[in-house]
Short mmCIF file of C-alpha atoms in Angstrom, two decimals:
data_model
loop_
_atom_site.label_atom_id
_atom_site.label_comp_id
_atom_site.label_asym_id
_atom_site.label_seq_id
_atom_site.Cartn_x
_atom_site.Cartn_y
_atom_site.Cartn_z
CA UNK F 2 -22.08 8.38 54.89
CA UNK F 3 -19.28 5.82 55.09
CA UNK F 4 -19.03 2.08 54.67
CA UNK F 5 -16.16 -0.02 56.00
CA UNK F 6 -15.81 -3.68 55.06
CA UNK F 7 -13.62 -5.86 57.26
CA UNK F 8 -11.82 -8.98 56.07
CA UNK F 9 -9.37 -10.13 53.40
CA UNK F 10 -10.66 -10.96 49.92
CA UNK F 11 -9.40 -14.55 50.33
CA UNK F 12 -12.11 -15.09 52.95
CA UNK F 13 -15.91 -14.89 53.05
CA UNK F 14 -15.37 -11.12 52.94
CA UNK F 15 -15.02 -11.48 49.17
CA UNK F 16 -18.83 -11.69 49.13
CA UNK F 17 -19.26 -8.29 50.77
CA UNK F 18 -16.55 -6.78 48.59
CA UNK F 19 -18.24 -8.22 45.50
CA UNK F 20 -21.62 -6.67 46.24
CA UNK F 21 -20.02 -3.33 47.13
CA UNK F 22 -18.36 -3.32 43.69
CA UNK F 23 -21.61 -4.39 41.99
CA UNK F 24 -23.47 -1.54 43.67
CA UNK F 25 -20.76 0.98 42.86
CA UNK F 26 -20.36 1.91 46.52
CA UNK F 27 -17.50 3.89 47.92
CA UNK F 28 -16.06 2.02 50.86
CA UNK F 29 -13.01 1.59 53.04
CA UNK F 30 -11.52 -1.87 53.14
CA UNK F 31 -9.91 -3.01 56.39
CA UNK F 32 -8.19 -6.44 56.43
CA UNK F 33 -9.45 -7.08 59.95
CA UNK F 34 -6.43 -9.03 61.09
CA UNK F 35 -2.92 -8.31 62.26
CA UNK F 36 -0.02 -10.48 63.34
CA UNK F 37 -1.84 -11.38 66.56
CA UNK F 38 -5.17 -12.29 64.97
CA UNK F 39 -8.32 -10.17 64.91
CA UNK F 40 -7.57 -6.46 65.10
CA UNK F 41 -9.06 -4.15 67.72
CA UNK F 42 -10.98 -2.44 64.90
CA UNK F 43 -12.59 -5.71 63.82
CA UNK F 44 -13.37 -6.76 67.40
CA UNK F 45 -15.13 -3.44 67.95
CA UNK F 46 -17.47 -4.32 65.06
CA UNK F 47 -17.69 -8.07 65.68
CA UNK F 48 -16.61 -9.36 69.11
CA UNK F 49 -16.53 -12.86 67.54
CA UNK F 50 -13.51 -11.71 65.54
CA UNK F 51 -14.95 -13.18 62.36
CA UNK F 52 -15.23 -11.67 58.89
CA UNK F 53 -16.88 -10.23 57.00
CA UNK F 54 -18.24 -7.46 59.13
CA UNK F 55 -19.35 -4.02 58.10
CA UNK F 56 -19.76 -0.63 59.68
CA UNK F 57 -22.27 1.22 57.52
CA UNK F 58 -22.27 4.71 58.96
CA UNK F 59 -22.58 3.31 62.48
CA UNK F 60 -24.79 0.34 61.63
CA UNK F 61 -22.76 -2.76 62.47
CA UNK F 62 -23.56 -6.06 60.76
CA UNK F 63 -21.94 -9.47 60.48
CA UNK F 64 -22.63 -12.64 58.47
CA UNK F 65 -21.93 -12.45 54.75
CA UNK F 66 -25.37 -13.38 53.44
CA UNK F 67 -27.12 -10.91 55.76
CA UNK F 68 -24.66 -8.17 54.77
CA UNK F 69 -25.27 -8.74 51.07
CA UNK F 70 -29.06 -8.83 51.31
CA UNK F 71 -29.01 -5.71 53.49
CA UNK F 72 -26.81 -3.75 51.06
CA UNK F 73 -28.83 -4.86 48.02
CA UNK F 74 -32.11 -3.85 49.63
CA UNK F 75 -30.74 -0.59 51.02
CA UNK F 76 -29.48 0.53 47.62
CA UNK F 77 -32.37 -1.04 45.66
CA UNK F 78 -30.03 -2.82 43.25
CA UNK F 79 -29.76 -6.60 42.76
CA UNK F 80 -32.46 -6.87 45.43
CA UNK F 81 -35.54 -9.10 45.23
CA UNK F 82 -38.52 -7.27 43.72
CA UNK F 83 -41.31 -9.26 45.37
CA UNK F 84 -42.04 -11.33 48.43
CA UNK F 85 -41.60 -14.46 46.34
CA UNK F 86 -38.21 -13.30 45.05
CA UNK F 87 -37.15 -12.46 48.59
CA UNK F 88 -38.16 -15.95 49.70
CA UNK F 89 -36.14 -17.49 46.85
CA UNK F 90 -33.15 -15.29 47.72
CA UNK F 91 -33.28 -16.50 51.30
CA UNK F 92 -33.87 -20.08 50.18
CA UNK F 93 -30.80 -20.20 47.95
CA UNK F 94 -28.61 -18.25 50.38
CA UNK F 95 -29.48 -20.65 53.21
CA UNK F 96 -29.07 -23.61 50.84
CA UNK F 97 -25.55 -22.47 49.95
CA UNK F 98 -24.62 -22.10 53.61
CA UNK F 99 -26.18 -25.31 54.89
CA UNK F 100 -26.07 -27.78 52.00
CA UNK F 101 -22.80 -26.80 50.31
CA UNK F 102 -20.41 -24.44 52.07
CA UNK F 103 -19.10 -26.57 54.95
CA UNK F 104 -18.45 -29.65 52.82
CA UNK F 105 -16.98 -27.63 49.96
CA UNK F 106 -14.63 -25.80 52.33
CA UNK F 107 -13.56 -29.14 53.83
CA UNK F 108 -12.84 -30.45 50.33
CA UNK F 109 -10.80 -27.35 49.53
CA UNK F 110 -8.74 -27.66 52.70
CA UNK F 111 -8.11 -31.37 52.18
CA UNK F 112 -7.31 -31.08 48.48
CA UNK F 113 -4.76 -28.31 49.05
CA UNK F 114 -3.58 -29.01 52.61
CA UNK F 115 -4.79 -25.62 53.84
CA UNK F 116 -5.57 -24.11 57.24
CA UNK F 117 -3.71 -26.74 59.22
CA UNK F 118 -5.43 -29.65 57.45
CA UNK F 119 -3.22 -32.45 56.10
CA UNK F 120 -3.57 -32.88 52.36
CA UNK F 121 -5.76 -35.88 51.60
CA UNK F 122 -6.96 -35.97 48.01
CA UNK F 123 -9.06 -39.12 48.52
CA UNK F 124 -10.93 -37.54 51.44
CA UNK F 125 -11.44 -34.37 49.39
CA UNK F 126 -12.88 -36.46 46.56
CA UNK F 127 -15.30 -38.14 49.00
CA UNK F 128 -16.46 -34.70 50.18
CA UNK F 129 -17.01 -33.60 46.60
CA UNK F 130 -18.96 -36.77 45.80
CA UNK F 131 -21.25 -36.06 48.77
CA UNK F 132 -22.18 -32.77 47.09
CA UNK F 133 -23.64 -34.52 44.05
CA UNK F 134 -27.23 -34.18 45.27
CA UNK F 135 -27.19 -30.43 45.99
CA UNK F 136 -25.35 -29.75 42.74
CA UNK F 137 -27.90 -31.89 40.86
CA UNK F 138 -30.72 -29.86 42.45
CA UNK F 139 -29.10 -26.57 41.44
CA UNK F 140 -28.43 -27.82 37.90
CA UNK F 141 -32.08 -28.82 37.46
CA UNK F 142 -33.29 -25.47 38.81
CA UNK F 143 -31.11 -23.60 36.31
CA UNK F 144 -32.29 -25.68 33.34
CA UNK F 145 -34.78 -23.05 32.14
CA UNK F 146 -33.32 -19.82 33.50
CA UNK F 147 -30.08 -17.85 33.31
CA UNK F 148 -30.11 -16.79 36.96
CA UNK F 149 -31.72 -17.92 40.20
CA UNK F 150 -34.49 -15.31 40.10
CA UNK F 151 -35.02 -15.45 36.34
CA UNK F 152 -33.32 -13.46 33.59
CA UNK F 153 -31.28 -11.00 35.67
CA UNK F 154 -28.30 -11.37 38.00
CA UNK F 155 -29.28 -10.68 41.62
CA UNK F 156 -27.99 -10.90 45.17
CA UNK F 157 -29.24 -14.50 45.22
CA UNK F 158 -26.79 -15.39 42.45
CA UNK F 159 -23.99 -13.45 44.10
CA UNK F 160 -24.48 -15.22 47.43
CA UNK F 161 -24.56 -18.71 45.95
CA UNK F 162 -21.82 -18.13 43.36
CA UNK F 163 -19.52 -16.72 46.03
CA UNK F 164 -19.75 -20.04 47.88
CA UNK F 165 -19.29 -22.05 44.68
CA UNK F 166 -16.24 -19.95 43.79
CA UNK F 167 -14.36 -22.45 45.96
CA UNK F 168 -15.39 -25.34 43.68
CA UNK F 169 -12.63 -25.13 41.07
CA UNK F 170 -9.79 -24.75 43.63
CA UNK F 171 -11.26 -27.72 45.53
CA UNK F 172 -11.17 -29.85 42.38
CA UNK F 173 -14.89 -29.89 41.56
CA UNK F 174 -15.65 -30.63 37.90
CA UNK F 175 -19.05 -29.44 36.72
CA UNK F 176 -18.76 -31.14 33.32
CA UNK F 177 -21.80 -33.26 34.16
CA UNK F 178 -23.67 -30.23 35.53
CA UNK F 179 -23.62 -27.94 32.47
CA UNK F 180 -26.26 -25.53 33.75
CA UNK F 181 -24.30 -24.92 36.94
CA UNK F 182 -21.06 -24.56 34.98
CA UNK F 183 -22.51 -21.96 32.61
CA UNK F 184 -24.27 -20.02 35.39
CA UNK F 185 -21.19 -20.00 37.61
CA UNK F 186 -19.02 -18.78 34.75
CA UNK F 187 -21.49 -15.95 34.04
CA UNK F 188 -21.44 -14.91 37.68
CA UNK F 189 -17.72 -15.18 38.44
CA UNK F 190 -16.68 -13.44 35.21
CA UNK F 191 -18.55 -10.28 36.17
CA UNK F 192 -16.27 -7.27 36.50
CA UNK F 193 -17.29 -6.71 40.12
CA UNK F 194 -16.48 -10.31 41.03
CA UNK F 195 -13.05 -10.03 39.47
CA UNK F 196 -12.43 -6.73 41.32
CA UNK F 197 -13.52 -8.25 44.64
CA UNK F 198 -11.03 -11.08 44.32
CA UNK F 199 -8.25 -8.54 43.85
#
């Protein structure tokens, strides 16, 4: 059996690399891109030319959140243990993608002048301010628990924390969201997370 993960760690592929390290999986890592953009190997797995993508012994899958939930459930580690936990895992994964990721990525690009975007600190600050409501919701949810599904780190935490890993580089200060700050620190300081970032 062989697993190949496509995409550089500085992309959403960090999420797939993180869970592979958490699960202790042996895998091949392929950057997915060459000088001319998406490589032929990546395009064979994902014709969209986007990362992450995986080839798990012939099973091809794209989309970071789907990849992570699939790997967690396949290996029965970090996976939800009930229908309710699965629903919460999906809830928070979708929340991260729809309520936070796009705006946070925009803030990161504007604050640093990345990916062809002109640096505009004021615009980045406005993006960050627009995330106050979702961050407030997450902070309240974490008020009486260490992790999203309770007392143990799970794929739900990994998925959401991987999106929020862009917060500090974008200039987000969680000083007024102490539950988020503590939870995010617990997640991102895990050995597997550090390994995934390279």
